[in-house]
Tab-separated table of C-alpha atoms in Angstrom:
chain	number	residue	atom	x	y	z
A	12	MET	CA	-47.035	-126.567	13.133
A	13	LYS	CA	-47.033	-126.250	16.903
A	14	ALA	CA	-50.057	-125.099	18.867
A	15	TYR	CA	-48.633	-121.735	19.827
A	16	THR	CA	-49.884	-120.186	23.058
A	17	HIS	CA	-48.057	-116.852	22.730
A	18	ILE	CA	-46.964	-114.546	19.942
A	19	ILE	CA	-43.893	-112.514	20.870
A	20	TRP	CA	-43.742	-109.512	18.583
A	21	ASP	CA	-40.816	-107.296	17.808
A	22	PHE	CA	-42.001	-103.685	17.508
A	23	ASN	CA	-40.019	-101.475	15.112
A	24	GLY	CA	-40.275	-102.711	11.533
A	25	THR	CA	-42.614	-105.521	12.565
A	26	ILE	CA	-45.642	-103.780	14.074
A	27	LEU	CA	-44.578	-100.182	13.437
A	28	ASP	CA	-43.803	-99.213	9.848
A	29	ASP	CA	-40.936	-96.890	10.736
A	30	VAL	CA	-38.212	-97.639	8.201
A	31	GLN	CA	-38.538	-94.268	6.470
A	32	VAL	CA	-38.765	-92.493	9.824
A	33	SER	CA	-35.576	-94.264	10.924
A	34	ILE	CA	-33.821	-93.186	7.736
A	35	GLU	CA	-34.852	-89.581	8.273
A	36	SER	CA	-33.686	-89.711	11.905
A	37	ALA	CA	-30.360	-91.233	10.885
A	38	ASN	CA	-29.889	-88.630	8.159
A	39	ARG	CA	-30.524	-85.774	10.577
A	40	LEU	CA	-27.854	-87.265	12.829
A	41	LEU	CA	-25.450	-87.740	9.929
A	42	ARG	CA	-25.949	-84.190	8.660
A	43	SER	CA	-25.384	-82.743	12.108
A	44	HIS	CA	-21.963	-84.435	12.178
A	45	GLY	CA	-21.000	-83.699	8.576
A	46	LEU	CA	-21.324	-87.294	7.332
A	47	PRO	CA	-22.870	-88.598	4.079
A	48	VAL	CA	-26.580	-89.358	4.315
A	49	ILE	CA	-28.426	-92.571	3.441
A	50	HIS	CA	-30.242	-92.194	0.110
A	51	THR	CA	-32.332	-95.337	-0.284
A	52	VAL	CA	-34.222	-97.920	1.751
A	53	GLU	CA	-31.970	-100.652	0.401
A	54	ALA	CA	-28.831	-98.751	1.450
A	55	TYR	CA	-30.322	-98.349	4.912
A	56	ARG	CA	-31.235	-102.037	5.161
A	57	GLU	CA	-27.679	-102.979	4.204
A	58	LYS	CA	-26.262	-100.889	7.048
A	59	PHE	CA	-28.798	-101.552	9.785
A	60	GLY	CA	-28.223	-104.264	12.365
A	61	PHE	CA	-27.533	-105.144	15.979
A	62	PRO	CA	-25.805	-104.266	18.137
A	63	ILE	CA	-26.823	-100.728	17.244
A	64	ILE	CA	-23.379	-99.469	18.160
A	65	ASP	CA	-21.996	-101.360	15.139
A	66	TYR	CA	-24.704	-99.836	12.914
A	67	TYR	CA	-23.450	-96.403	13.969
A	68	ARG	CA	-19.923	-97.443	13.010
A	69	ARG	CA	-21.176	-98.574	9.590
A	70	MET	CA	-22.779	-95.146	9.139
A	71	GLY	CA	-19.329	-93.644	9.609
A	72	PHE	CA	-19.305	-92.371	13.194
A	73	ASP	CA	-16.024	-92.187	15.080
A	74	PHE	CA	-16.685	-92.648	18.796
A	75	GLU	CA	-13.387	-91.007	19.664
A	76	VAL	CA	-14.832	-87.847	18.109
A	77	THR	CA	-18.348	-88.221	19.505
A	78	PRO	CA	-19.091	-90.967	22.067
A	79	TYR	CA	-21.802	-93.447	21.154
A	80	ASP	CA	-23.877	-92.579	24.231
A	81	GLU	CA	-24.081	-88.949	23.092
A	82	LEU	CA	-25.055	-89.968	19.567
A	83	ALA	CA	-27.778	-92.278	20.900
A	84	VAL	CA	-29.334	-89.428	22.881
A	85	GLU	CA	-29.251	-87.176	19.820
A	86	TRP	CA	-30.786	-89.849	17.580
A	87	VAL	CA	-33.610	-90.488	20.031
A	88	ALA	CA	-34.477	-86.786	20.028
A	89	TYR	CA	-34.712	-86.834	16.230
A	90	TYR	CA	-36.668	-90.088	16.218
A	91	LEU	CA	-39.209	-88.810	18.745
A	92	GLU	CA	-39.930	-85.925	16.365
A	93	GLU	CA	-40.008	-88.060	13.219
A	94	LYS	CA	-42.034	-90.952	14.676
A	95	LYS	CA	-45.214	-88.869	14.437
A	96	LYS	CA	-45.133	-89.743	10.721
A	97	ALA	CA	-45.071	-93.500	11.379
A	98	SER	CA	-48.056	-95.826	11.775
A	99	VAL	CA	-48.625	-99.528	12.236
A	100	PHE	CA	-48.489	-101.678	9.143
A	101	GLU	CA	-51.931	-101.683	7.534
A	102	ASP	CA	-52.734	-105.331	8.254
A	103	VAL	CA	-51.432	-105.432	11.824
A	104	PRO	CA	-54.615	-104.371	13.701
A	105	THR	CA	-56.605	-107.108	11.965
A	106	VAL	CA	-53.930	-109.689	12.779
A	107	LEU	CA	-53.813	-108.597	16.424
A	108	GLN	CA	-57.586	-108.835	16.695
A	109	ARG	CA	-57.715	-112.315	15.141
A	110	LEU	CA	-55.044	-113.579	17.502
A	111	ARG	CA	-56.949	-112.190	20.463
A	112	GLU	CA	-60.083	-113.953	19.231
A	113	LYS	CA	-58.083	-117.191	19.120
A	114	GLY	CA	-57.165	-116.685	22.784
A	115	ILE	CA	-53.453	-116.381	22.013
A	116	ALA	CA	-51.489	-114.154	24.382
A	117	GLN	CA	-49.460	-111.395	22.741
A	118	ILE	CA	-46.259	-109.748	23.963
A	119	ILE	CA	-43.941	-107.122	22.546
A	120	LEU	CA	-40.211	-107.721	23.038
A	121	SER	CA	-38.314	-104.697	21.799
A	122	ALA	CA	-34.888	-103.067	21.867
A	123	THR	CA	-36.730	-99.801	22.568
A	124	GLU	CA	-36.468	-98.323	26.064
A	125	THR	CA	-39.487	-99.496	28.076
A	126	GLY	CA	-41.059	-96.099	28.763
A	127	MET	CA	-40.622	-95.003	25.170
A	128	LEU	CA	-42.144	-98.296	23.982
A	129	GLU	CA	-45.141	-97.961	26.289
A	130	GLY	CA	-45.785	-94.438	25.061
A	131	GLN	CA	-45.589	-95.390	21.391
A	132	VAL	CA	-47.881	-98.396	21.734
A	133	ARG	CA	-50.479	-96.343	23.586
A	134	GLU	CA	-50.301	-93.532	21.033
A	135	LEU	CA	-50.962	-96.066	18.279
A	136	GLY	CA	-54.090	-97.299	20.059
A	137	ILE	CA	-53.019	-100.948	20.233
A	138	ARG	CA	-51.913	-101.316	23.877
A	139	ASP	CA	-54.949	-103.429	24.846
A	140	TYR	CA	-53.897	-106.258	22.532
A	141	PHE	CA	-50.765	-106.995	24.551
A	142	ASP	CA	-50.423	-108.754	27.880
A	143	THR	CA	-46.895	-107.446	28.418
A	144	LEU	CA	-44.437	-104.984	26.905
A	145	LEU	CA	-40.803	-106.005	27.372
A	146	GLY	CA	-38.275	-103.290	26.555
A	147	LEU	CA	-34.786	-102.238	27.543
A	148	SER	CA	-33.870	-100.264	30.647
A	149	ASN	CA	-32.084	-97.550	28.635
A	150	ILE	CA	-32.013	-95.954	25.181
A	151	HIS	CA	-28.792	-97.552	23.971
A	152	ALA	CA	-30.377	-100.629	22.364
A	153	TYR	CA	-27.650	-103.164	23.085
A	154	SER	CA	-29.708	-106.392	23.139
A	155	LYS	CA	-33.027	-107.876	24.160
A	156	GLU	CA	-31.734	-111.448	24.392
A	157	GLU	CA	-31.395	-111.439	28.179
A	158	ILE	CA	-34.945	-110.118	28.581
A	159	GLY	CA	-36.239	-112.889	26.340
A	160	ARG	CA	-34.319	-115.550	28.246
A	161	ASP	CA	-35.695	-114.262	31.551
A	162	TRP	CA	-39.246	-114.294	30.224
A	163	ILE	CA	-39.097	-117.852	28.872
A	164	ALA	CA	-37.485	-119.080	32.105
A	165	THR	CA	-40.499	-117.834	34.063
A	166	HIS	CA	-43.047	-119.196	31.558
A	167	PRO	CA	-41.967	-122.815	31.044
A	168	GLU	CA	-45.464	-123.847	29.988
A	169	ALA	CA	-45.574	-121.353	27.085
A	170	VAL	CA	-45.239	-122.353	23.424
A	171	PRO	CA	-44.272	-119.011	21.861
A	172	LEU	CA	-43.628	-117.892	18.304
A	173	MET	CA	-41.400	-114.874	17.683
A	174	ILE	CA	-42.326	-112.473	14.878
A	175	GLY	CA	-39.556	-110.046	13.955
A	176	ASP	CA	-37.791	-108.331	11.085
A	177	THR	CA	-34.054	-108.682	11.797
A	178	ASP	CA	-31.341	-111.248	12.338
A	179	HIS	CA	-31.309	-110.132	15.969
A	180	ASP	CA	-34.890	-111.367	16.374
A	181	ALA	CA	-33.844	-114.734	14.984
A	182	LYS	CA	-30.904	-114.881	17.406
A	183	VAL	CA	-33.109	-113.940	20.347
A	184	ALA	CA	-35.627	-116.618	19.408
A	185	ASP	CA	-32.843	-119.182	19.113
A	186	ALA	CA	-31.485	-118.163	22.533
A	187	MET	CA	-34.977	-118.605	23.957
A	188	GLY	CA	-35.387	-121.977	22.236
A	189	ILE	CA	-38.505	-120.888	20.344
A	190	ASP	CA	-39.679	-120.707	16.732
A	191	CYS	CA	-39.346	-117.539	14.688
A	192	ILE	CA	-40.848	-116.059	11.526
A	193	LEU	CA	-39.177	-112.995	10.018
A	194	LEU	CA	-40.820	-110.204	8.024
A	195	ALA	CA	-39.105	-108.728	4.968
A	196	CYS	CA	-41.018	-105.431	5.203
A	197	GLY	CA	-38.827	-104.015	7.978
A	198	HIS	CA	-35.255	-102.976	8.665
A	199	GLN	CA	-33.201	-105.689	6.918
A	200	GLN	CA	-33.059	-107.180	3.449
A	201	ARG	CA	-34.930	-110.371	2.569
A	202	ALA	CA	-31.737	-111.969	1.227
A	203	HIS	CA	-30.086	-111.459	4.605
A	204	LEU	CA	-33.109	-112.725	6.545
A	205	GLU	CA	-33.274	-115.884	4.449
A	206	LYS	CA	-29.840	-116.843	5.817
A	207	CYS	CA	-31.128	-116.685	9.403
A	208	LYS	CA	-32.408	-119.529	11.524
A	209	CYS	CA	-36.164	-119.134	11.174
A	210	LEU	CA	-39.209	-121.056	9.996
A	211	PHE	CA	-40.123	-118.704	7.180
A	212	VAL	CA	-39.557	-115.217	5.768
A	213	ALA	CA	-42.891	-113.507	5.102
A	214	ASP	CA	-43.775	-110.265	3.371
A	215	SER	CA	-46.351	-109.266	5.976
A	216	ALA	CA	-47.808	-110.137	9.368
A	217	THR	CA	-50.832	-111.626	7.599
A	218	GLU	CA	-48.642	-113.998	5.609
A	219	ALA	CA	-46.705	-114.917	8.743
A	220	MET	CA	-49.890	-115.847	10.591
A	221	LYS	CA	-51.153	-117.943	7.672
A	222	HIS	CA	-47.893	-119.868	7.757
A	223	ALA	CA	-47.928	-120.238	11.536
A	224	PHE	CA	-51.481	-121.504	11.805
A	225	SER	CA	-51.942	-123.415	8.559
C-alpha cells in the first residue's frame, strides 16, 4: 500500500450515519407531493445516486410539475429537522483520532453545501480533526468532482486516499487520480459498490483503515 499523507472523507453515509434520516426526509417530500414512499433501506439504496437530480426522477418526481430546485429546497428543510436524529458511525471518532496520531491530514469532500456541512461537523463535535471542509456552493448537490480536481491540482505533493460510500466517490477519486475505498454501510448497495473502481469495499471505517495501512 502507498504511504498516504491525506485521507479525504466523504461525509454523508461515510462519517455521518444518516441513511434512515435521508429516507425519512425523502418520504416527507414524497408524501407532500402525493407519491409512494420508500419502505426499506434496500429500496432506498437501489434508488439513491448522483447526480441527485436523477435520484429525484427515480423517486417519481416530474420536474414539469414541480421544478427540481424547489424540491431541493423542500428536502433540505425536512433534512435539517430530521438530521438531529443522526450521529457519526460508532467507530469513526476512534478512527479519526488514530489518523491524527499518525500525523495524517484529514479533509471532508462532500456534496453538501459548505455552510450546512460546517454546521453539521461542528454540531457533531469532530471539526478539530479536519484540516479542511470542501463542500458545494449551493444546496443542489450536482457534483463534487470539480472541487476535488481543484484541490489535487493545488496539492501535487499529496498522496491521498478517498473514503466514501457511493459510486460518485469512486468517480471523483478516479478523476483526481487517487485511490479509493468504499464503505457498504452508507447510501448504496455493496453489490453496486463492488462494480466500482476502488481498492476495496469495507463494512466500516475501521475495516477500511486496516486495509489501507496493513
